[in-house]
Amino acid sequence: PIRHGGRTKTKMYDYISLGIPIVTSKKGTEGIDLRDGIHGIITERVDEDFRNAIIELADNESTRHKIRVQLRSLSSEYNWENSADKLADFYRGIE
């Protein structure tokens, strides 16, 4: 779980690109367009709700499948080519 820090959360991008169902806190989603119940289970903090979400995801195959499908569609946005294009567009915009 990510509790603090401001750096890029590369593990989150790994999970998205591999379609691994995610349980994270809101801190873990900063800067990434993940939606609770769609791309994973997102809790306010790393606490009892977080632990319960892990158990829920582990016990519920249909939820894991639904999240995997949504992550696959999201992963097309988070790839190196798209990231490079977005960065190039940003730099062109500040020239």
mmCIF file of C-alpha atoms in Angstrom:
data_model
loop_
_atom_site.group_PDB
_atom_site.id
_atom_site.type_symbol
_atom_site.label_atom_id
_atom_site.label_comp_id
_atom_site.label_asym_id
_atom_site.label_seq_id
_atom_site.Cartn_x
_atom_site.Cartn_y
_atom_site.Cartn_z
ATOM 1 C CA PRO A 1 0.000 0.000 0.000
ATOM 2 C CA ILE A 2 1.093 3.550 -0.735
ATOM 3 C CA ARG A 3 0.672 5.782 2.312
ATOM 4 C CA HIS A 4 2.768 8.792 1.344
ATOM 5 C CA GLY A 5 5.088 10.137 -1.332
ATOM 6 C CA GLY A 6 4.739 12.195 -4.431
ATOM 7 C CA ARG A 7 6.702 10.267 -6.994
ATOM 8 C CA THR A 8 5.316 8.345 -9.921
ATOM 9 C CA LYS A 9 3.650 5.169 -8.796
ATOM 10 C CA THR A 10 5.205 2.881 -11.392
ATOM 11 C CA LYS A 11 3.813 -0.260 -9.770
ATOM 12 C CA MET A 12 0.311 1.033 -10.418
ATOM 13 C CA TYR A 13 1.100 1.379 -14.119
ATOM 14 C CA ASP A 14 2.528 -2.144 -14.098
ATOM 15 C CA TYR A 15 -0.682 -3.500 -12.554
ATOM 16 C CA ILE A 16 -2.818 -1.580 -15.069
ATOM 17 C CA SER A 17 -0.822 -2.800 -18.068
ATOM 18 C CA LEU A 18 -0.959 -6.405 -16.835
ATOM 19 C CA GLY A 19 -4.659 -6.253 -15.932
ATOM 20 C CA ILE A 20 -3.989 -7.083 -12.283
ATOM 21 C CA PRO A 21 -6.973 -6.167 -10.091
ATOM 22 C CA ILE A 22 -5.982 -3.364 -7.743
ATOM 23 C CA VAL A 23 -6.777 -2.537 -4.134
ATOM 24 C CA THR A 24 -5.323 0.841 -3.263
ATOM 25 C CA SER A 25 -5.833 3.929 -1.163
ATOM 26 C CA LYS A 26 -6.715 7.321 -2.612
ATOM 27 C CA LYS A 27 -3.037 8.233 -2.156
ATOM 28 C CA GLY A 28 -2.134 5.374 -4.486
ATOM 29 C CA THR A 29 -4.332 6.774 -7.259
ATOM 30 C CA GLU A 30 -3.033 10.344 -7.250
ATOM 31 C CA GLY A 31 -2.297 11.389 -10.813
ATOM 32 C CA ILE A 32 -3.886 8.264 -12.287
ATOM 33 C CA ASP A 33 -7.468 8.209 -13.544
ATOM 34 C CA LEU A 34 -8.679 5.142 -11.635
ATOM 35 C CA ARG A 35 -12.306 4.827 -10.584
ATOM 36 C CA ASP A 36 -13.452 2.900 -7.545
ATOM 37 C CA GLY A 37 -15.373 -0.233 -8.420
ATOM 38 C CA ILE A 38 -14.337 0.054 -12.071
ATOM 39 C CA HIS A 39 -10.539 -0.174 -12.173
ATOM 40 C CA GLY A 40 -10.084 -1.517 -8.663
ATOM 41 C CA ILE A 41 -11.186 -0.998 -5.118
ATOM 42 C CA ILE A 42 -10.098 2.355 -3.690
ATOM 43 C CA THR A 43 -10.258 3.114 0.018
ATOM 44 C CA GLU A 44 -9.686 6.383 1.859
ATOM 45 C CA ARG A 45 -6.750 5.030 3.849
ATOM 46 C CA VAL A 46 -4.758 1.895 4.481
ATOM 47 C CA ASP A 47 -6.907 0.638 7.331
ATOM 48 C CA GLU A 48 -9.511 -2.022 8.083
ATOM 49 C CA ASP A 49 -11.513 -1.057 4.962
ATOM 50 C CA PHE A 50 -8.369 -1.638 2.902
ATOM 51 C CA ARG A 51 -7.843 -5.090 4.427
ATOM 52 C CA ASN A 52 -11.514 -5.950 3.887
ATOM 53 C CA ALA A 53 -11.249 -4.864 0.242
ATOM 54 C CA ILE A 54 -8.352 -7.282 -0.293
ATOM 55 C CA ILE A 55 -10.414 -10.114 1.160
ATOM 56 C CA GLU A 56 -13.439 -9.121 -0.933
ATOM 57 C CA LEU A 57 -11.381 -9.079 -4.125
ATOM 58 C CA ALA A 58 -9.703 -12.387 -3.296
ATOM 59 C CA ASP A 59 -13.069 -14.037 -2.651
ATOM 60 C CA ASN A 60 -14.958 -12.641 -5.649
ATOM 61 C CA GLU A 61 -13.940 -13.959 -9.087
ATOM 62 C CA SER A 62 -16.609 -11.967 -10.926
ATOM 63 C CA THR A 63 -15.318 -8.689 -9.445
ATOM 64 C CA ARG A 64 -11.747 -9.595 -10.390
ATOM 65 C CA HIS A 65 -12.862 -10.402 -13.938
ATOM 66 C CA LYS A 66 -14.822 -7.141 -14.281
ATOM 67 C CA ILE A 67 -11.809 -5.138 -13.077
ATOM 68 C CA ARG A 68 -9.428 -6.993 -15.430
ATOM 69 C CA VAL A 69 -11.623 -6.124 -18.417
ATOM 70 C CA GLN A 70 -11.756 -2.444 -17.437
ATOM 71 C CA LEU A 71 -8.002 -2.318 -16.822
ATOM 72 C CA ARG A 72 -7.315 -3.718 -20.279
ATOM 73 C CA SER A 73 -9.247 -0.867 -21.865
ATOM 74 C CA LEU A 74 -7.498 1.654 -19.596
ATOM 75 C CA SER A 75 -4.056 0.215 -20.320
ATOM 76 C CA SER A 76 -4.181 1.520 -23.896
ATOM 77 C CA GLU A 77 -4.004 5.034 -22.427
ATOM 78 C CA TYR A 78 -1.021 4.203 -20.214
ATOM 79 C CA ASN A 79 1.639 2.974 -22.599
ATOM 80 C CA TRP A 80 5.026 4.437 -23.535
ATOM 81 C CA GLU A 81 3.932 5.657 -26.966
ATOM 82 C CA ASN A 82 0.902 7.539 -25.632
ATOM 83 C CA SER A 83 2.932 8.906 -22.729
ATOM 84 C CA ALA A 84 5.639 10.178 -25.081
ATOM 85 C CA ASP A 85 3.019 11.769 -27.352
ATOM 86 C CA LYS A 86 1.342 13.518 -24.405
ATOM 87 C CA LEU A 87 4.687 14.800 -23.157
ATOM 88 C CA ALA A 88 5.627 16.072 -26.631
ATOM 89 C CA ASP A 89 2.254 17.846 -26.906
ATOM 90 C CA PHE A 90 2.811 19.437 -23.510
ATOM 91 C CA TYR A 91 6.253 20.730 -24.495
ATOM 92 C CA ARG A 92 4.950 22.053 -27.811
ATOM 93 C CA GLY A 93 2.235 23.901 -25.882
ATOM 94 C CA ILE A 94 4.720 25.826 -23.726
ATOM 95 C CA GLU A 95 7.017 26.930 -26.558
#
